[in-house]
Amino acid sequence: MYIADMLNDFNRIQNQVAQFLGDRSWPVSESPLIRLYSGKDTLALRALLPGIEKDSLEISITDDVVTIKGTVPKTETGEARVVRREKVSGEFTRTIELPFAVDPENSEAVLKEGVLTLTMPIRESVKPRQIPVKSNE
Amino acid sequence: MEVKQMATITKQEQHKAHETANQVTNQTREQNKGTSKAGVVITPETDIYSDEKAVYMEVAMPGVSKEGVEISIEKDTLTIKGENSYTPPEDLELKYAEYRPGNYRRSFQLNDTIDTDNIEAVMKNGILRLKLAIRQPVVKKVTVKAE
């Protein structure tokens, strides 16, 4: 079973519990769900943030730690009766530890169709180096 | 032609709206089951609410553009499909994943009070907003003339 499926199930159960308890704006601690990519010079982080406005998102990077803060707006139902609420709303903060220290100055964040992509160059000093193996013969 | 009292119609309307909303909710879980486990198709999280005039839906489909949305109605089944425009970051290798990008699909059973010709859909920031209008009963007043 894939971890994403388990997390999906977990989130769904959590939502149902939240609904049952009447707390519809459950604080989202596990969210957003992420994917991490890495290359020789770059790290990339993707996060699922449907419904988030660019301006309500706060991203900070310190060495090898990324913090994403934001608010998922609660659906404005006005006078309408809520029949079903599966989407989680409210404030969230997620801190992610990266495998390498990155350069925050040259990092870039793009929010498109509810998906955040953070592209961060790996700091020169921490890039893995090839160590030539000397023979002592 | 039916002649109804205004007050009754309003009550009936309300009742109908709620009934419709419930039916939308009582979508067949079985229908949506199975596909999500295949790993290619995701059941999108959905909020539903309603008033006398319409049933409103918010469907979360991150990674789907306006062009990637397909909404179809066949008989009493509303099907929402979303094609994920996902492309992995270039030249990078996946190291860690909590979700799998995939296409979205979910079906809902509609009540016959939904006016299927009057559906509005807006896609923004990965959220599809639908407004399904509820057919309003036609009220005609009949004037009774004195002989």
mmCIF file of C-alpha atoms in Angstrom:
data_model
loop_
_atom_site.group_PDB
_atom_site.id
_atom_site.type_symbol
_atom_site.label_atom_id
_atom_site.label_comp_id
_atom_site.label_asym_id
_atom_site.label_seq_id
_atom_site.Cartn_x
_atom_site.Cartn_y
_atom_site.Cartn_z
ATOM 1 C CA MET A 1 0.000 0.000 0.000
ATOM 2 C CA TYR A 2 1.322 3.364 -0.972
ATOM 3 C CA ILE A 3 1.964 5.903 1.781
ATOM 4 C CA ALA A 4 -0.140 8.528 -0.027
ATOM 5 C CA ASP A 5 -3.189 6.263 0.102
ATOM 6 C CA MET A 6 -2.727 5.748 3.808
ATOM 7 C CA LEU A 7 -2.369 9.476 4.388
ATOM 8 C CA ASN A 8 -5.437 10.095 2.278
ATOM 9 C CA ASP A 9 -7.401 7.634 4.353
ATOM 10 C CA PHE A 10 -6.058 9.128 7.535
ATOM 11 C CA ASN A 11 -7.006 12.641 6.436
ATOM 12 C CA ARG A 12 -10.468 11.478 5.526
ATOM 13 C CA ILE A 13 -10.982 9.832 8.916
ATOM 14 C CA GLN A 14 -9.650 12.943 10.609
ATOM 15 C CA ASN A 15 -12.116 15.060 8.664
ATOM 16 C CA GLN A 16 -14.972 12.794 9.595
ATOM 17 C CA VAL A 17 -14.016 12.958 13.259
ATOM 18 C CA ALA A 18 -13.788 16.729 12.998
ATOM 19 C CA GLN A 19 -17.237 16.842 11.425
ATOM 20 C CA PHE A 20 -18.645 14.591 14.087
ATOM 21 C CA LEU A 21 -17.266 16.788 16.833
ATOM 22 C CA GLY A 22 -18.694 19.826 15.116
ATOM 23 C CA ASP A 23 -15.305 21.428 14.739
ATOM 24 C CA ARG A 24 -15.290 22.226 11.072
ATOM 25 C CA SER A 25 -12.082 24.204 10.994
ATOM 26 C CA TRP A 26 -9.788 21.542 12.300
ATOM 27 C CA PRO A 27 -6.220 22.790 12.536
ATOM 28 C CA VAL A 28 -4.296 21.115 9.777
ATOM 29 C CA SER A 29 -0.991 19.931 11.133
ATOM 30 C CA GLU A 30 -0.162 17.193 8.610
ATOM 31 C CA SER A 31 -1.118 19.347 5.755
ATOM 32 C CA PRO A 32 -0.112 20.298 3.134
ATOM 33 C CA LEU A 33 1.005 17.043 1.596
ATOM 34 C CA ILE A 34 4.408 17.345 -0.011
ATOM 35 C CA ARG A 35 6.795 15.784 -2.495
ATOM 36 C CA LEU A 36 10.519 16.423 -2.434
ATOM 37 C CA TYR A 37 12.806 16.251 -5.453
ATOM 38 C CA SER A 38 16.544 16.630 -5.601
ATOM 39 C CA GLY A 39 19.257 17.036 -8.193
ATOM 40 C CA LYS A 40 22.928 17.918 -8.319
ATOM 41 C CA ASP A 41 22.387 21.644 -7.711
ATOM 42 C CA THR A 42 18.766 22.009 -6.823
ATOM 43 C CA LEU A 43 16.068 20.863 -4.437
ATOM 44 C CA ALA A 44 12.409 21.191 -5.297
ATOM 45 C CA LEU A 45 9.445 20.943 -2.994
ATOM 46 C CA ARG A 46 5.863 20.516 -4.148
ATOM 47 C CA ALA A 47 2.921 21.043 -1.843
ATOM 48 C CA LEU A 48 -0.803 20.602 -2.462
ATOM 49 C CA LEU A 49 -2.608 23.799 -1.484
ATOM 50 C CA PRO A 50 -5.961 23.935 -3.277
ATOM 51 C CA GLY A 51 -7.935 27.108 -2.679
ATOM 52 C CA ILE A 52 -5.019 29.044 -1.245
ATOM 53 C CA GLU A 53 -4.460 32.605 -2.393
ATOM 54 C CA LYS A 54 -0.899 33.635 -3.148
ATOM 55 C CA ASP A 55 -1.053 36.471 -0.626
ATOM 56 C CA SER A 56 -2.101 34.281 2.279
ATOM 57 C CA LEU A 57 0.987 32.122 1.919
ATOM 58 C CA GLU A 58 4.142 32.726 3.939
ATOM 59 C CA ILE A 59 7.293 30.785 3.149
ATOM 60 C CA SER A 60 10.541 31.039 5.052
ATOM 61 C CA ILE A 61 13.814 29.218 4.484
ATOM 62 C CA THR A 62 16.684 28.982 6.945
ATOM 63 C CA ASP A 63 19.610 26.778 5.995
ATOM 64 C CA ASP A 64 17.974 23.390 5.638
ATOM 65 C CA VAL A 65 14.538 24.141 7.057
ATOM 66 C CA VAL A 66 11.502 25.319 5.101
ATOM 67 C CA THR A 67 8.420 26.620 6.848
ATOM 68 C CA ILE A 68 5.153 27.049 4.979
ATOM 69 C CA LYS A 69 2.410 28.988 6.714
ATOM 70 C CA GLY A 70 -0.986 29.865 5.419
ATOM 71 C CA THR A 71 -4.720 29.866 5.792
ATOM 72 C CA VAL A 72 -7.080 27.674 3.842
ATOM 73 C CA PRO A 73 -10.220 29.768 3.484
ATOM 74 C CA LYS A 74 -13.370 28.221 4.873
ATOM 75 C CA THR A 75 -16.127 27.920 2.300
ATOM 76 C CA GLU A 76 -18.513 30.843 2.685
ATOM 77 C CA THR A 77 -21.905 29.235 2.730
ATOM 78 C CA GLY A 78 -23.900 32.283 3.780
ATOM 79 C CA GLU A 79 -27.465 31.260 4.474
ATOM 80 C CA ALA A 80 -27.020 27.899 2.803
ATOM 81 C CA ARG A 81 -27.104 24.688 4.771
ATOM 82 C CA VAL A 82 -23.943 22.601 4.882
ATOM 83 C CA VAL A 83 -24.647 19.129 3.535
ATOM 84 C CA ARG A 84 -21.130 17.779 3.442
ATOM 85 C CA ARG A 85 -17.772 19.187 4.362
ATOM 86 C CA GLU A 86 -14.721 17.171 3.427
ATOM 87 C CA LYS A 87 -12.220 19.904 2.702
ATOM 88 C CA VAL A 88 -10.188 21.001 5.668
ATOM 89 C CA SER A 89 -9.915 24.703 6.335
ATOM 90 C CA GLY A 90 -8.063 26.900 8.750
ATOM 91 C CA GLU A 91 -4.538 27.940 9.552
ATOM 92 C CA PHE A 92 -1.635 25.619 9.033
ATOM 93 C CA THR A 93 2.103 25.629 9.593
ATOM 94 C CA ARG A 94 4.352 22.968 8.228
ATOM 95 C CA THR A 95 8.087 22.739 8.804
ATOM 96 C CA ILE A 96 10.116 20.533 6.521
ATOM 97 C CA GLU A 97 13.707 19.535 7.051
ATOM 98 C CA LEU A 98 15.666 19.395 3.814
ATOM 99 C CA PRO A 99 18.512 16.974 3.115
ATOM 100 C CA PHE A 100 20.825 19.916 2.290
ATOM 101 C CA ALA A 101 21.213 23.545 3.250
ATOM 102 C CA VAL A 102 19.890 25.787 0.487
ATOM 103 C CA ASP A 103 20.348 29.353 -0.639
ATOM 104 C CA PRO A 104 17.200 31.246 0.367
ATOM 105 C CA GLU A 105 18.200 34.322 -1.660
ATOM 106 C CA ASN A 106 17.939 32.478 -4.945
ATOM 107 C CA SER A 107 14.994 30.275 -4.087
ATOM 108 C CA GLU A 108 11.791 30.632 -6.022
ATOM 109 C CA ALA A 109 8.180 29.882 -5.164
ATOM 110 C CA VAL A 110 5.426 29.422 -7.730
ATOM 111 C CA LEU A 111 1.777 28.767 -6.913
ATOM 112 C CA LYS A 112 -0.204 27.341 -9.796
ATOM 113 C CA GLU A 113 -3.574 25.611 -9.818
ATOM 114 C CA GLY A 114 -3.350 24.951 -6.119
ATOM 115 C CA VAL A 115 0.110 23.414 -6.252
ATOM 116 C CA LEU A 116 3.117 25.186 -4.752
ATOM 117 C CA THR A 117 6.535 24.547 -6.251
ATOM 118 C CA LEU A 118 9.571 25.726 -4.327
ATOM 119 C CA THR A 119 12.854 25.590 -6.202
ATOM 120 C CA MET A 120 15.929 26.006 -4.034
ATOM 121 C CA PRO A 121 19.572 25.943 -5.092
ATOM 122 C CA ILE A 122 21.746 23.753 -2.888
ATOM 123 C CA ARG A 123 24.378 25.786 -1.071
ATOM 124 C CA GLU A 124 27.807 25.381 -2.651
ATOM 125 C CA SER A 125 29.537 24.454 0.593
ATOM 126 C CA VAL A 126 27.264 21.521 1.272
ATOM 127 C CA LYS A 127 27.151 20.006 -2.184
ATOM 128 C CA PRO A 128 28.292 16.418 -2.132
ATOM 129 C CA ARG A 129 31.822 16.096 -3.424
ATOM 130 C CA GLN A 130 33.553 13.197 -5.003
ATOM 131 C CA ILE A 131 36.430 11.992 -2.875
ATOM 132 C CA PRO A 132 39.040 10.283 -4.971
ATOM 133 C CA VAL A 133 40.202 7.052 -3.444
ATOM 134 C CA LYS A 134 43.934 6.815 -3.356
ATOM 135 C CA SER A 135 45.689 3.588 -3.503
ATOM 136 C CA ASN A 136 48.521 3.171 -1.043
ATOM 137 C CA GLU A 137 50.264 0.601 -3.078
ATOM 138 C CA MET B 1 -52.882 23.834 -14.201
ATOM 139 C CA GLU B 2 -52.162 23.464 -10.523
ATOM 140 C CA VAL B 3 -53.249 26.127 -8.146
ATOM 141 C CA LYS B 4 -51.199 26.262 -4.995
ATOM 142 C CA GLN B 5 -50.978 28.545 -2.058
ATOM 143 C CA MET B 6 -47.760 30.521 -1.969
ATOM 144 C CA ALA B 7 -46.866 29.494 1.572
ATOM 145 C CA THR B 8 -47.140 25.814 0.725
ATOM 146 C CA ILE B 9 -44.899 26.181 -2.273
ATOM 147 C CA THR B 10 -42.179 27.823 -0.240
ATOM 148 C CA LYS B 11 -42.261 25.017 2.296
ATOM 149 C CA GLN B 12 -42.263 22.388 -0.377
ATOM 150 C CA GLU B 13 -39.433 24.145 -2.124
ATOM 151 C CA GLN B 14 -37.376 24.116 1.033
ATOM 152 C CA HIS B 15 -38.087 20.504 1.607
ATOM 153 C CA LYS B 16 -37.225 19.694 -1.969
ATOM 154 C CA ALA B 17 -33.977 21.611 -1.785
ATOM 155 C CA HIS B 18 -32.930 19.649 1.260
ATOM 156 C CA GLU B 19 -34.024 16.422 -0.289
ATOM 157 C CA THR B 20 -32.033 17.233 -3.413
ATOM 158 C CA ALA B 21 -28.960 18.054 -1.384
ATOM 159 C CA ASN B 22 -29.276 14.815 0.506
ATOM 160 C CA GLN B 23 -29.541 12.865 -2.686
ATOM 161 C CA VAL B 24 -26.450 14.566 -4.028
ATOM 162 C CA THR B 25 -24.736 13.467 -0.845
ATOM 163 C CA ASN B 26 -26.035 9.953 -1.064
ATOM 164 C CA GLN B 27 -23.884 9.364 -4.053
ATOM 165 C CA THR B 28 -22.936 5.810 -4.433
ATOM 166 C CA ARG B 29 -19.757 5.270 -2.463
ATOM 167 C CA GLU B 30 -19.380 2.024 -4.309
ATOM 168 C CA GLN B 31 -19.144 3.897 -7.555
ATOM 169 C CA ASN B 32 -16.230 5.954 -6.319
ATOM 170 C CA LYS B 33 -14.578 3.078 -4.553
ATOM 171 C CA GLY B 34 -11.904 1.052 -6.212
ATOM 172 C CA THR B 35 -10.812 3.666 -8.665
ATOM 173 C CA SER B 36 -8.894 5.683 -6.064
ATOM 174 C CA LYS B 37 -7.023 2.593 -4.943
ATOM 175 C CA ALA B 38 -5.746 2.058 -8.444
ATOM 176 C CA GLY B 39 -3.410 4.955 -7.886
ATOM 177 C CA VAL B 40 -4.264 6.728 -11.098
ATOM 178 C CA VAL B 41 -7.609 8.203 -10.164
ATOM 179 C CA ILE B 42 -8.168 10.314 -7.078
ATOM 180 C CA THR B 43 -11.541 10.965 -5.450
ATOM 181 C CA PRO B 44 -11.477 14.715 -4.849
ATOM 182 C CA GLU B 45 -12.552 16.104 -1.481
ATOM 183 C CA THR B 46 -15.861 17.887 -1.882
ATOM 184 C CA ASP B 47 -17.942 20.342 0.118
ATOM 185 C CA ILE B 48 -21.664 20.504 -0.603
ATOM 186 C CA TYR B 49 -24.178 23.028 0.662
ATOM 187 C CA SER B 50 -27.582 24.145 -0.448
ATOM 188 C CA ASP B 51 -30.385 26.633 -0.178
ATOM 189 C CA GLU B 52 -33.788 26.832 -1.849
ATOM 190 C CA LYS B 53 -32.343 28.038 -5.116
ATOM 191 C CA ALA B 54 -29.348 25.830 -5.705
ATOM 192 C CA VAL B 55 -26.943 23.158 -4.588
ATOM 193 C CA TYR B 56 -23.370 24.393 -4.374
ATOM 194 C CA MET B 57 -20.296 22.205 -4.628
ATOM 195 C CA GLU B 58 -16.614 22.844 -4.091
ATOM 196 C CA VAL B 59 -14.330 20.165 -5.436
ATOM 197 C CA ALA B 60 -10.614 20.230 -4.615
ATOM 198 C CA MET B 61 -8.487 19.202 -7.575
ATOM 199 C CA PRO B 62 -5.007 20.640 -7.125
ATOM 200 C CA GLY B 63 -2.961 20.533 -10.317
ATOM 201 C CA VAL B 64 -5.963 20.830 -12.610
ATOM 202 C CA SER B 65 -6.395 23.826 -14.923
ATOM 203 C CA LYS B 66 -9.669 25.178 -16.277
ATOM 204 C CA GLU B 67 -9.052 23.282 -19.513
ATOM 205 C CA GLY B 68 -8.512 20.037 -17.638
ATOM 206 C CA VAL B 69 -11.998 19.945 -16.146
ATOM 207 C CA GLU B 70 -14.718 17.853 -17.696
ATOM 208 C CA ILE B 71 -18.233 17.887 -16.309
ATOM 209 C CA SER B 72 -20.838 15.567 -17.712
ATOM 210 C CA ILE B 73 -24.367 14.575 -16.887
ATOM 211 C CA GLU B 74 -25.823 11.288 -17.930
ATOM 212 C CA LYS B 75 -29.352 10.655 -16.788
ATOM 213 C CA ASP B 76 -29.174 11.472 -13.072
ATOM 214 C CA THR B 77 -25.435 11.109 -12.633
ATOM 215 C CA LEU B 78 -23.109 14.077 -12.509
ATOM 216 C CA THR B 79 -19.516 13.141 -13.219
ATOM 217 C CA ILE B 80 -16.603 15.441 -12.588
ATOM 218 C CA LYS B 81 -13.255 14.644 -14.127
ATOM 219 C CA GLY B 82 -10.049 16.570 -13.694
ATOM 220 C CA GLU B 83 -6.910 15.992 -15.686
ATOM 221 C CA ASN B 84 -3.803 16.717 -13.685
ATOM 222 C CA SER B 85 -1.394 18.916 -15.625
ATOM 223 C CA TYR B 86 1.398 17.599 -13.422
ATOM 224 C CA THR B 87 4.927 17.601 -14.766
ATOM 225 C CA PRO B 88 7.819 16.651 -12.504
ATOM 226 C CA PRO B 89 10.524 19.293 -11.960
ATOM 227 C CA GLU B 90 13.071 18.960 -14.746
ATOM 228 C CA ASP B 91 16.210 16.921 -14.175
ATOM 229 C CA LEU B 92 15.326 16.198 -10.585
ATOM 230 C CA GLU B 93 14.792 12.908 -8.888
ATOM 231 C CA LEU B 94 11.926 12.178 -6.518
ATOM 232 C CA LYS B 95 13.230 11.639 -2.989
ATOM 233 C CA TYR B 96 10.143 11.680 -0.830
ATOM 234 C CA ALA B 97 6.415 11.593 -1.502
ATOM 235 C CA GLU B 98 3.276 11.918 0.575
ATOM 236 C CA TYR B 99 0.901 11.970 -2.347
ATOM 237 C CA ARG B 100 0.780 10.665 -5.857
ATOM 238 C CA PRO B 101 -0.290 13.041 -8.581
ATOM 239 C CA GLY B 102 -3.154 11.626 -10.553
ATOM 240 C CA ASN B 103 -6.321 12.469 -12.371
ATOM 241 C CA TYR B 104 -9.516 13.120 -10.464
ATOM 242 C CA ARG B 105 -12.908 11.572 -10.866
ATOM 243 C CA ARG B 106 -16.059 11.561 -8.806
ATOM 244 C CA SER B 107 -19.713 10.925 -9.520
ATOM 245 C CA PHE B 108 -22.771 12.270 -7.746
ATOM 246 C CA GLN B 109 -26.358 11.183 -7.941
ATOM 247 C CA LEU B 110 -28.675 14.058 -8.777
ATOM 248 C CA ASN B 111 -32.271 14.463 -7.773
ATOM 249 C CA ASP B 112 -34.743 15.344 -10.538
ATOM 250 C CA THR B 113 -35.264 18.822 -9.092
ATOM 251 C CA ILE B 114 -31.838 19.863 -10.380
ATOM 252 C CA ASP B 115 -32.065 21.900 -13.533
ATOM 253 C CA THR B 116 -29.310 20.210 -15.502
ATOM 254 C CA ASP B 117 -29.413 22.931 -18.162
ATOM 255 C CA ASN B 118 -28.533 25.498 -15.564
ATOM 256 C CA ILE B 119 -25.183 24.570 -14.084
ATOM 257 C CA GLU B 120 -22.430 27.086 -13.490
ATOM 258 C CA ALA B 121 -18.825 26.018 -13.081
ATOM 259 C CA VAL B 122 -15.764 28.053 -12.136
ATOM 260 C CA MET B 123 -12.252 26.686 -11.703
ATOM 261 C CA LYS B 124 -9.786 28.680 -9.583
ATOM 262 C CA ASN B 125 -6.643 27.791 -7.616
ATOM 263 C CA GLY B 126 -7.327 24.098 -7.993
ATOM 264 C CA ILE B 127 -10.895 24.344 -6.700
ATOM 265 C CA LEU B 128 -13.901 23.705 -8.901
ATOM 266 C CA ARG B 129 -17.019 25.585 -7.811
ATOM 267 C CA LEU B 130 -20.333 24.342 -9.110
ATOM 268 C CA LYS B 131 -23.754 25.883 -8.794
ATOM 269 C CA LEU B 132 -26.563 23.506 -9.634
ATOM 270 C CA ALA B 133 -29.813 25.401 -9.911
ATOM 271 C CA ILE B 134 -32.936 23.823 -8.458
ATOM 272 C CA ARG B 135 -35.948 23.939 -10.707
ATOM 273 C CA GLN B 136 -38.413 26.445 -9.348
ATOM 274 C CA PRO B 137 -42.075 25.464 -9.478
ATOM 275 C CA VAL B 138 -44.087 27.626 -11.810
ATOM 276 C CA VAL B 139 -46.651 29.602 -9.863
ATOM 277 C CA LYS B 140 -49.695 30.783 -11.737
ATOM 278 C CA LYS B 141 -52.416 32.699 -10.071
ATOM 279 C CA VAL B 142 -55.918 32.086 -11.193
ATOM 280 C CA THR B 143 -58.243 34.938 -10.679
ATOM 281 C CA VAL B 144 -61.686 33.884 -9.661
ATOM 282 C CA LYS B 145 -64.300 35.997 -11.297
ATOM 283 C CA ALA B 146 -67.624 36.733 -9.789
ATOM 284 C CA GLU B 147 -70.512 35.659 -11.902
#
